[in-house]
Tab-separated table of C-alpha atoms and ligand atoms in Angstrom:
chain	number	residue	atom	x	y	z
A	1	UNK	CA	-3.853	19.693	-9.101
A	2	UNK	CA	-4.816	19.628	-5.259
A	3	UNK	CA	-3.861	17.453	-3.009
A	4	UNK	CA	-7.504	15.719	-3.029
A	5	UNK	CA	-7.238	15.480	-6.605
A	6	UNK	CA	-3.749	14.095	-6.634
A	7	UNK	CA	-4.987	11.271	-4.219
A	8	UNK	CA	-8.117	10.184	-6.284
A	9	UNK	CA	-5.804	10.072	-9.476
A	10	UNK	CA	-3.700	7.464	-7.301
A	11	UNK	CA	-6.996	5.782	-6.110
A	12	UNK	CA	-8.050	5.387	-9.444
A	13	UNK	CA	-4.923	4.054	-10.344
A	14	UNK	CA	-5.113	1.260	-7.719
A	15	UNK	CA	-8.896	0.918	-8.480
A	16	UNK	CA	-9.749	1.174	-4.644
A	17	UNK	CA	-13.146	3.377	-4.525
A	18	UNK	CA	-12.053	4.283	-0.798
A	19	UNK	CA	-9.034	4.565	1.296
A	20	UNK	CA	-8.881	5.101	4.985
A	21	UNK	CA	-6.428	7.372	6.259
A	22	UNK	CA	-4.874	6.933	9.936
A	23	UNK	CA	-1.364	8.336	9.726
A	24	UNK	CA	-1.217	12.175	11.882
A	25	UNK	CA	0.963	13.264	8.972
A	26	UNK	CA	-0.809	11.697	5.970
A	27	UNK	CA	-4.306	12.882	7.940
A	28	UNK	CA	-2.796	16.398	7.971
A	29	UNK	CA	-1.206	16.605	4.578
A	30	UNK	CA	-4.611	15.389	3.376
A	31	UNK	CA	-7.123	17.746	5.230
A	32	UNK	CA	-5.014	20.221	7.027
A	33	UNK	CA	-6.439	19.102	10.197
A	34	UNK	CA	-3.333	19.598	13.136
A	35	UNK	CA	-4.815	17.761	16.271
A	36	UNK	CA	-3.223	14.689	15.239
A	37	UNK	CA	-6.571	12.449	16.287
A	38	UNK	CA	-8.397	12.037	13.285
A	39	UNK	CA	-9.437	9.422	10.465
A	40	UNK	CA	-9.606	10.281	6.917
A	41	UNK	CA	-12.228	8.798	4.799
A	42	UNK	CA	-12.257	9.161	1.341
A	43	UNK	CA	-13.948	8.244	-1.671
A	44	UNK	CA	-14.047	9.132	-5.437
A	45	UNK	CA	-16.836	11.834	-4.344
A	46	UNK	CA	-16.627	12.260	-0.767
A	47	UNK	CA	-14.378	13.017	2.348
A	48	UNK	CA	-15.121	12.200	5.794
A	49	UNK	CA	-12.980	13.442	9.018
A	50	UNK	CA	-13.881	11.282	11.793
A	51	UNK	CA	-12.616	12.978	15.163
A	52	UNK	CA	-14.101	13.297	18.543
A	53	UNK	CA	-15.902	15.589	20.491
A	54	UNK	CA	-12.254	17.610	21.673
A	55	UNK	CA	-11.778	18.263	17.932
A	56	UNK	CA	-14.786	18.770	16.198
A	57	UNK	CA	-14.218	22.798	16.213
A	58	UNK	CA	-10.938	22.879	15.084
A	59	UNK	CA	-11.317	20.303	12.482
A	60	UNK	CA	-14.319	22.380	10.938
A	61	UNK	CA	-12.181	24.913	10.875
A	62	UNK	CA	-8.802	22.981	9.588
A	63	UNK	CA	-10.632	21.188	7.302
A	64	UNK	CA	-13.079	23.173	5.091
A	65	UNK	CA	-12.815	20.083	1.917
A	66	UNK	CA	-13.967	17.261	4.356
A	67	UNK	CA	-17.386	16.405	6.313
A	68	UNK	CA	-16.674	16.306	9.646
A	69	UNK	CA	-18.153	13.613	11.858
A	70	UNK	CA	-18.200	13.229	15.561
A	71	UNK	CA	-17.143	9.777	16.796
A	72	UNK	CA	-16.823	8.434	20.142
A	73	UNK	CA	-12.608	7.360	20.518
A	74	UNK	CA	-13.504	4.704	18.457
A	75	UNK	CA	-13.513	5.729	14.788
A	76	UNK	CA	-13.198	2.045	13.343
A	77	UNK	CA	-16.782	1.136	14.444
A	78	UNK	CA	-18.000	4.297	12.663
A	79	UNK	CA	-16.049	4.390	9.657
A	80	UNK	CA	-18.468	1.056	8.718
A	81	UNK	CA	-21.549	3.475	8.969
A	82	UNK	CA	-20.716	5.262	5.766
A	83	UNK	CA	-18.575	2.692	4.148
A	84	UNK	CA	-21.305	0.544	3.211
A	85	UNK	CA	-21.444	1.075	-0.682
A	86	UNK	CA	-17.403	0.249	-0.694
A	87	UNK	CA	-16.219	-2.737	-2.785
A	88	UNK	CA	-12.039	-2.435	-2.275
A	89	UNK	CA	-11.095	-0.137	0.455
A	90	UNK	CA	-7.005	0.813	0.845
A	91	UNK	CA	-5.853	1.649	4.189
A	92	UNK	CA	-2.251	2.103	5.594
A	93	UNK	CA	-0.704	-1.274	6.400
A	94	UNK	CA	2.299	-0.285	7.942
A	95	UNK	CA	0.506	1.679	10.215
A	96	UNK	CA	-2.671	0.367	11.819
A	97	UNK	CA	-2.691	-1.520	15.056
A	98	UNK	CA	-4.242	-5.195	14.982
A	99	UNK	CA	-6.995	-4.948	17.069
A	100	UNK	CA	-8.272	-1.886	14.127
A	101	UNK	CA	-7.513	-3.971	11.633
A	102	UNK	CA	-9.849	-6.404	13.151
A	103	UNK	CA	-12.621	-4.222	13.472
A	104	UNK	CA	-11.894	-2.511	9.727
A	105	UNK	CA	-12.630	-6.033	8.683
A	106	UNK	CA	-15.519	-6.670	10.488
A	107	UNK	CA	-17.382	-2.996	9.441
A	108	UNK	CA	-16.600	-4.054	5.723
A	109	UNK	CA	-17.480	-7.780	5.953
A	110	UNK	CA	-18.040	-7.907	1.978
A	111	UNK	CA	-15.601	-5.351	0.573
A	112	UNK	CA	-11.961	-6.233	-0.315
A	113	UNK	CA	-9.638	-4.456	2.120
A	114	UNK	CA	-6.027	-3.943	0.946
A	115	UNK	CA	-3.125	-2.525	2.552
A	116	UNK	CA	-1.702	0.517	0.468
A	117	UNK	CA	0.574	2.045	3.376
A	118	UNK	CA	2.137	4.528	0.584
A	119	UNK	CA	-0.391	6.453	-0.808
A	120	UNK	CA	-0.042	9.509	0.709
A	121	UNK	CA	3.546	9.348	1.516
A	122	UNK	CA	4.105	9.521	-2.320
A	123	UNK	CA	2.030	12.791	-2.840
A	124	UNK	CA	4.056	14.069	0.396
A	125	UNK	CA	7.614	12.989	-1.568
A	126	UNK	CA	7.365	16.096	-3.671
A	127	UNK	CA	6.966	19.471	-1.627
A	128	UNK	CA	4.640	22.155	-3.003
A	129	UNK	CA	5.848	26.030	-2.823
A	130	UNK	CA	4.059	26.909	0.243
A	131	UNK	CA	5.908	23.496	2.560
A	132	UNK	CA	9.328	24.775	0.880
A	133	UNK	CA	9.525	27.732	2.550
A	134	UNK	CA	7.934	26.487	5.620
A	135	UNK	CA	10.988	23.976	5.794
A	136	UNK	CA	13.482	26.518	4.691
A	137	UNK	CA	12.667	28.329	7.994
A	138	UNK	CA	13.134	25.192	9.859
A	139	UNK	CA	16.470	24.529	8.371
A	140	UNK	CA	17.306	28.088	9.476
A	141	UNK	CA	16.197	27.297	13.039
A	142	UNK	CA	18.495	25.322	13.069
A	143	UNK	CA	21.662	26.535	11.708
A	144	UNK	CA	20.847	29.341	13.827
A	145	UNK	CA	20.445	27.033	16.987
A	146	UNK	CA	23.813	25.831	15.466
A	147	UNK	CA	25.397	29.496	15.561
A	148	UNK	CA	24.453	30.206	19.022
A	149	UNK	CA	25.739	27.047	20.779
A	150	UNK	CA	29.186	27.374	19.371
A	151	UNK	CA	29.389	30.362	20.821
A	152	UNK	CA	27.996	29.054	24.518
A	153	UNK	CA	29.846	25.347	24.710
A	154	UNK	CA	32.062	25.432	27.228
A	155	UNK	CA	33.852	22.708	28.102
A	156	UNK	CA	32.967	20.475	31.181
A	157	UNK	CA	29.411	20.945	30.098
A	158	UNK	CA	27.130	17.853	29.779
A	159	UNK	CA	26.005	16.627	26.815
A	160	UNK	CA	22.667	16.856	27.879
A	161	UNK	CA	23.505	20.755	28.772
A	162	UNK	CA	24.365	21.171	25.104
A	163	UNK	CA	21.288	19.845	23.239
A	164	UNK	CA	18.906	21.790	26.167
A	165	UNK	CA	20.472	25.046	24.579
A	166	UNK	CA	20.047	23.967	21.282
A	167	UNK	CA	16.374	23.129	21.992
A	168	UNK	CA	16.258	26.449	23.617
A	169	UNK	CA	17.655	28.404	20.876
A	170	UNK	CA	15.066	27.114	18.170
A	171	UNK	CA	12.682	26.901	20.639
A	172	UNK	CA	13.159	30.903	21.052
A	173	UNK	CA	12.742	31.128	17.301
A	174	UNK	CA	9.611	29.741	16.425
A	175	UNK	CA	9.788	26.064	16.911
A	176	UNK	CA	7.137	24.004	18.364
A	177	UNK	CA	10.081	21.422	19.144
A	178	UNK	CA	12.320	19.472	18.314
A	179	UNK	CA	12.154	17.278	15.476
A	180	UNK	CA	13.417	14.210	17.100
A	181	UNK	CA	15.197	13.137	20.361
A	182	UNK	CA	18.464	15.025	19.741
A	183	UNK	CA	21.768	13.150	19.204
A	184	UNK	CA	24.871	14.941	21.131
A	185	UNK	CA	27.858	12.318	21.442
A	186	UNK	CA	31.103	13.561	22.431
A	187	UNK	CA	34.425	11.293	22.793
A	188	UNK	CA	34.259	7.624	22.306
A	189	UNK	CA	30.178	8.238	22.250
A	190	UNK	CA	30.977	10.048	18.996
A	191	UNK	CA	30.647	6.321	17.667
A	192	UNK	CA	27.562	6.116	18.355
A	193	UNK	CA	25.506	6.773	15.173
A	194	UNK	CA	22.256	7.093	17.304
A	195	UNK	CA	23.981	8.393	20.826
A	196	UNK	CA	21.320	10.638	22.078
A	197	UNK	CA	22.705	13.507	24.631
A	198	UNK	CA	23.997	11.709	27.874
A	199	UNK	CA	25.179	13.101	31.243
A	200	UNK	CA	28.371	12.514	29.933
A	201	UNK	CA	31.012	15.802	30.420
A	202	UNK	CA	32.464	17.291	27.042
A	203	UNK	CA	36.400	16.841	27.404
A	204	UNK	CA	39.390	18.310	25.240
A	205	UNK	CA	40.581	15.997	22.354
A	206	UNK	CA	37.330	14.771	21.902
A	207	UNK	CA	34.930	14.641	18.716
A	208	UNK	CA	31.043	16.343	19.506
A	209	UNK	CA	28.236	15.352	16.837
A	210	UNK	CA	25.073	17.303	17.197
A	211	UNK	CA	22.248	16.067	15.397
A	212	UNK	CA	19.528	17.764	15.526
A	213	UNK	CA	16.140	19.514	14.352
A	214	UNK	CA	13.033	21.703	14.574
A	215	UNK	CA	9.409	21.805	14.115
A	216	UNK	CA	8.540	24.524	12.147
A	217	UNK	CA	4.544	24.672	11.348
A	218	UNK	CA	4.776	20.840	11.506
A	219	UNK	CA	8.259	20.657	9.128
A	220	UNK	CA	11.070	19.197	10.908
A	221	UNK	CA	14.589	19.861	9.723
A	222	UNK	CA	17.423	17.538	10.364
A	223	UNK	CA	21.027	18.784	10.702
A	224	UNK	CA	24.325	17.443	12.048
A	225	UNK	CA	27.912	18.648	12.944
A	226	UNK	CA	30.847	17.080	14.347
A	227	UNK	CA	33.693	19.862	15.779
A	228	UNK	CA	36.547	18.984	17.388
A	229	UNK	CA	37.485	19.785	21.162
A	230	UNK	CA	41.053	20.970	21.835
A	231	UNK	CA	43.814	19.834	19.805
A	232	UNK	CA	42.972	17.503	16.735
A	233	UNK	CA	45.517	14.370	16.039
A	234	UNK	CA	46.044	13.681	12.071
A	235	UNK	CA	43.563	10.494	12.260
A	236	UNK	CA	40.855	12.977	13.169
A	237	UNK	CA	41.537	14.990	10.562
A	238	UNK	CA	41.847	12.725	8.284
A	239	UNK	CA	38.342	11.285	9.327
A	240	UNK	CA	36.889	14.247	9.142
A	241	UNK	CA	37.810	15.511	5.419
A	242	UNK	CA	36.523	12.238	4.248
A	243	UNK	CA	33.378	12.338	5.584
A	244	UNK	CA	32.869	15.871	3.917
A	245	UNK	CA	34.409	15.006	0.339
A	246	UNK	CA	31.788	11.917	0.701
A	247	UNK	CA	29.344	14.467	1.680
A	248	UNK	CA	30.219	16.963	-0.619
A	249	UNK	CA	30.357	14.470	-3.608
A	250	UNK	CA	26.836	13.302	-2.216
A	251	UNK	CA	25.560	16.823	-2.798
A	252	UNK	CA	26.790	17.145	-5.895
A	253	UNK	CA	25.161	13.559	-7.001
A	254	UNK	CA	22.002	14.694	-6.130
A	255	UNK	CA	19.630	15.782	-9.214
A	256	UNK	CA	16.347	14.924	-10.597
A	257	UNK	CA	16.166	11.223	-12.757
A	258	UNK	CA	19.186	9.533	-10.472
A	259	UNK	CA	18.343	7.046	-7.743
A	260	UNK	CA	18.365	6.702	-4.490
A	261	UNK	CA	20.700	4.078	-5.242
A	262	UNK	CA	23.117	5.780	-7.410
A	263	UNK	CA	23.432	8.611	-5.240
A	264	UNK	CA	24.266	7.078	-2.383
A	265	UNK	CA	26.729	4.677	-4.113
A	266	UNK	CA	29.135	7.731	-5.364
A	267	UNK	CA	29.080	8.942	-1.496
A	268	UNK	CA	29.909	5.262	0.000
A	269	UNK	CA	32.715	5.232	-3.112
A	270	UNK	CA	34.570	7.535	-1.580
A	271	UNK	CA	34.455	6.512	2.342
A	272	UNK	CA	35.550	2.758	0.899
A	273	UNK	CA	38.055	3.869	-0.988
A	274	UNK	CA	39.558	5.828	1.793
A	275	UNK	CA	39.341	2.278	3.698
A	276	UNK	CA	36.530	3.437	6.362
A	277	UNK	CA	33.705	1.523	4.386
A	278	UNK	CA	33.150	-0.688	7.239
A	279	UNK	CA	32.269	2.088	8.956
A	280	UNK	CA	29.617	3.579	7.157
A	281	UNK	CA	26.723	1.369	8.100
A	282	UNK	CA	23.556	3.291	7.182
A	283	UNK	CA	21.875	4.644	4.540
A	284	UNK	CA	22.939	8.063	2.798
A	285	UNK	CA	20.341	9.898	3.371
A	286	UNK	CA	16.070	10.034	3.365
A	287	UNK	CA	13.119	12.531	2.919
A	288	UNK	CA	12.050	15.516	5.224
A	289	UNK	CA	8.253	16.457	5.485
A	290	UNK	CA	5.652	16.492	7.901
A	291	UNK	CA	7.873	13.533	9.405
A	292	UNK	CA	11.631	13.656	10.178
A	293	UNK	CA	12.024	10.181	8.314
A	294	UNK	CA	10.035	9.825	4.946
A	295	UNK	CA	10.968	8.621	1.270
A	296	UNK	CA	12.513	8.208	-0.817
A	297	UNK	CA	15.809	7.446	0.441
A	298	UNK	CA	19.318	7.792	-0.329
A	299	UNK	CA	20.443	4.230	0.391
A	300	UNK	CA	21.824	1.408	-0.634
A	301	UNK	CA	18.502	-0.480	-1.960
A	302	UNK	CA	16.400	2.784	-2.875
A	303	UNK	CA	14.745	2.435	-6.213
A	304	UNK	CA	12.921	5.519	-6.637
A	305	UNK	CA	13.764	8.196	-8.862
A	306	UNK	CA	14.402	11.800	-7.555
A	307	UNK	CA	12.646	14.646	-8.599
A	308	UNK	CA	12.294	18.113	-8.496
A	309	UNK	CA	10.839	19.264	-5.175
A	310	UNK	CA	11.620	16.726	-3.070
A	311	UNK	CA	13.597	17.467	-0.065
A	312	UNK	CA	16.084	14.677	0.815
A	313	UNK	CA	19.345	14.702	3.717
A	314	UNK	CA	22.806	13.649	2.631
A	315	UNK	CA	24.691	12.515	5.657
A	316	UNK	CA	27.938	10.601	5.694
A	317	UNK	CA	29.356	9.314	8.605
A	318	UNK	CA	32.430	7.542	9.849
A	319	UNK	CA	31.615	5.336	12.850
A	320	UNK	CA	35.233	3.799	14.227
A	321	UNK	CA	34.033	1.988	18.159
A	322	UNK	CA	35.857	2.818	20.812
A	323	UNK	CA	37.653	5.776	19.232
A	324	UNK	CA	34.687	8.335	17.856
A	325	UNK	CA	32.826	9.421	14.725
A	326	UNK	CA	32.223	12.199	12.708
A	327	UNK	CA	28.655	12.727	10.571
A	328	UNK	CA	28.236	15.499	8.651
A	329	UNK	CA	24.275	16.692	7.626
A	330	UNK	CA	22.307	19.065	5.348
A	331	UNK	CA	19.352	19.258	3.913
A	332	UNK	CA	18.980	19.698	0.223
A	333	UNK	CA	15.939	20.518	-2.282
A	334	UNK	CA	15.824	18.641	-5.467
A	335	UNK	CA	15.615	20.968	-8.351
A	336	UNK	CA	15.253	21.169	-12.070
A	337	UNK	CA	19.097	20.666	-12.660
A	338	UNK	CA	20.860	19.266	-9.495
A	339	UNK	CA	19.923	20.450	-5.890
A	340	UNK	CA	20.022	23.484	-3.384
A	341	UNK	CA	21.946	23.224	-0.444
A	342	UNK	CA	19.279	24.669	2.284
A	343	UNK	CA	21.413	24.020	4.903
A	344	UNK	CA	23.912	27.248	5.384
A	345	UNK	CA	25.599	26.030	9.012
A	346	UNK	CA	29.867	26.083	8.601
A	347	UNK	CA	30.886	22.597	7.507
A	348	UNK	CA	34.409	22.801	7.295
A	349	UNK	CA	36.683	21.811	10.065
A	350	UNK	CA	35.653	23.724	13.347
A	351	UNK	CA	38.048	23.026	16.044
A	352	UNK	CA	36.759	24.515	19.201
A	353	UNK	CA	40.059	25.698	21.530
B	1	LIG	N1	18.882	11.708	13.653
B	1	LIG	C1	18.204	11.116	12.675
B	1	LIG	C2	18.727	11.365	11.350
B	1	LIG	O1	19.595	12.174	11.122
B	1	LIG	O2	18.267	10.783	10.444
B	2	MN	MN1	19.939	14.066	11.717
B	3	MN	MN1	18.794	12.645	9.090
């Protein structure tokens, strides 16, 4: 079934005869249209692309399936123009500003509006063929990107310094960028879950996690690696290997009809029995599309069922403050009988002398 298809099924099912579309990534995975700018209209026989005058070439172009119509930068006064047979219109919830949501009411002053906000993310959830191999390559960006910095750190660098050559080595390979604001925490930073790259110097007998990602055709991948600087004391190690059995048991959780839930519970077993569970704060995982963050999840509260073709992180971490961290991250593809590691970086112990 196509993607159009797929949607009006869902429509159908939620027995909306239109649903507005504002989302860059849900826009894109609907029409194919890249320039980010658009609104989606669609109904049980139709499909509008509302863009402005910058667009209107490359969206007839992008979009072949949809009727392209020139707007000025305000789409929400058109959309009423050819909404006006509508009776319960969906639109995304979670994503639409107030002031739009105002004027969506307004344009549709008899028709029931209701906020859907997952729609599309659940046709996104599972990958076709074609976006599998378009994120393989962006995993392989970045084990690449991976490959080549352990062979230029050099101690004394900056943190910043580090994730600029990372950037630069996908950036070399294809990438358009990178997938999110890159996470390089070295020492007592190594803590940080979140640290983004500082102008903090990289030291002997210090952790470094790189987190990291690229934008492949729109795909973002999503990696992370802790190595060790210098000379590694037994607590580091001993950090270390449990964050990668929780991993590794994570991995091996993974397969279609489990939960989020019950995935990420057999990871978090293992860090709590080890006595660290107060340091594993977040959730085990989540989905990699069009956006670096989509679901479902691996976490603690996720409901939804896996299945095959969805393409889902699993990434432990050990957070201790004022001492460091180690998070370890791949990517994996949800298939018929378990999963496929995509990620190929080293993930054993790398102690960099
Ligand atoms: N850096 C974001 C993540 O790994 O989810
Ligand atoms: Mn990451
Ligand atoms: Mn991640």
């Amino acid at each position: 079934m196509s993607r159009l298809e797929r949607m009006r099924q869902k429509m159908h099912q939620e027995k909306i005869d239109a649903y507005v579309v504002i989302r860059p990534e849900n826009g894109r995975y609907m029409s194919g249209f890249t320039g980010g700018e658009a609104t989606l209209y669609i109904t049980a026989k139709k499909t509008f692309l509302l863009t402005d005058f910058r667009y209107i070439e490359q969206a007839k172009v992008q979009a072949p399936e949809f009727e392209i119509l020139k707007t000025g930068n305000d789409h929400f006064e058109s959309l009423a123009e050819i909404g006006q047979q509508a009776q319960r219109v969906g639109f995304e919830g979670d994503f639409i500003t107030h002031a739009n949501y105002e004027k969506l009411k307004n344009g549709f002053p008899e028709a029931e509006l209701l906020s859907l906000p997952n729609l599309v993310s659940y046709l996104r959830s599972v990958k076709d063929q074609a976006e599998i191999e378009t994120i393989r390559q962006a995993v392989k960006i970045a084990d690449d990107a991976f490959d080549n910095v352990l062979k230029s750190i050099e101690i004394g660098q900056t943190e910043e310094e580090v994730g600029l050559d990372l950037e630069y080595s996908m950036r070399r390979a294809g990438a358009s960028g990178g997938s999110f604001e890159f996470i390089v925490a070295s020492g007592v930073r190594s803590a940080l879950p979140h640290g983004t790259a500082s102008s903090k110097k990289i030291h002997l007998g210090e952790f470094l996690t790189m987190d990291f990602g690229a934008v492949y055709q729109g795909y973002c991948s999503d990696i992370t690696r802790t190595v060790f600087l210098g000379e590694p004391e037994d607590k580091h190690r001993e950090v270390y290997e449990v964050v990668l059995a929780a991993q590794r048991a994570g991995i091996a959780a993974v397969a279609p009809g489990r939960t989020g839930k019950e995935v990420d519970a057999v990871a978090r077993k293992i860090i709590e029995d080890a006595g660290y569970g107060d340091y594993f704060g977040h959730g085990l995982g989540h989905s990699v599309g069009l956006a670096i963050h989509e679901g479902p999840n691996l976490s603690m509260r996720e409901e939804r069922v896996l299945e095959p073709g969805m393409v889902i992180t699993v990434e432990p971490g050990i957070y201790i403050p004022d001492w460091g961290g180690v998070r370890i991250e791949d990517i994996v593809l949800v298939t018929e009988n378990g999963c496929e590691v995509l990620t190929q970086a080293p993930k054993e112990f790398i102690i960099f002398e």
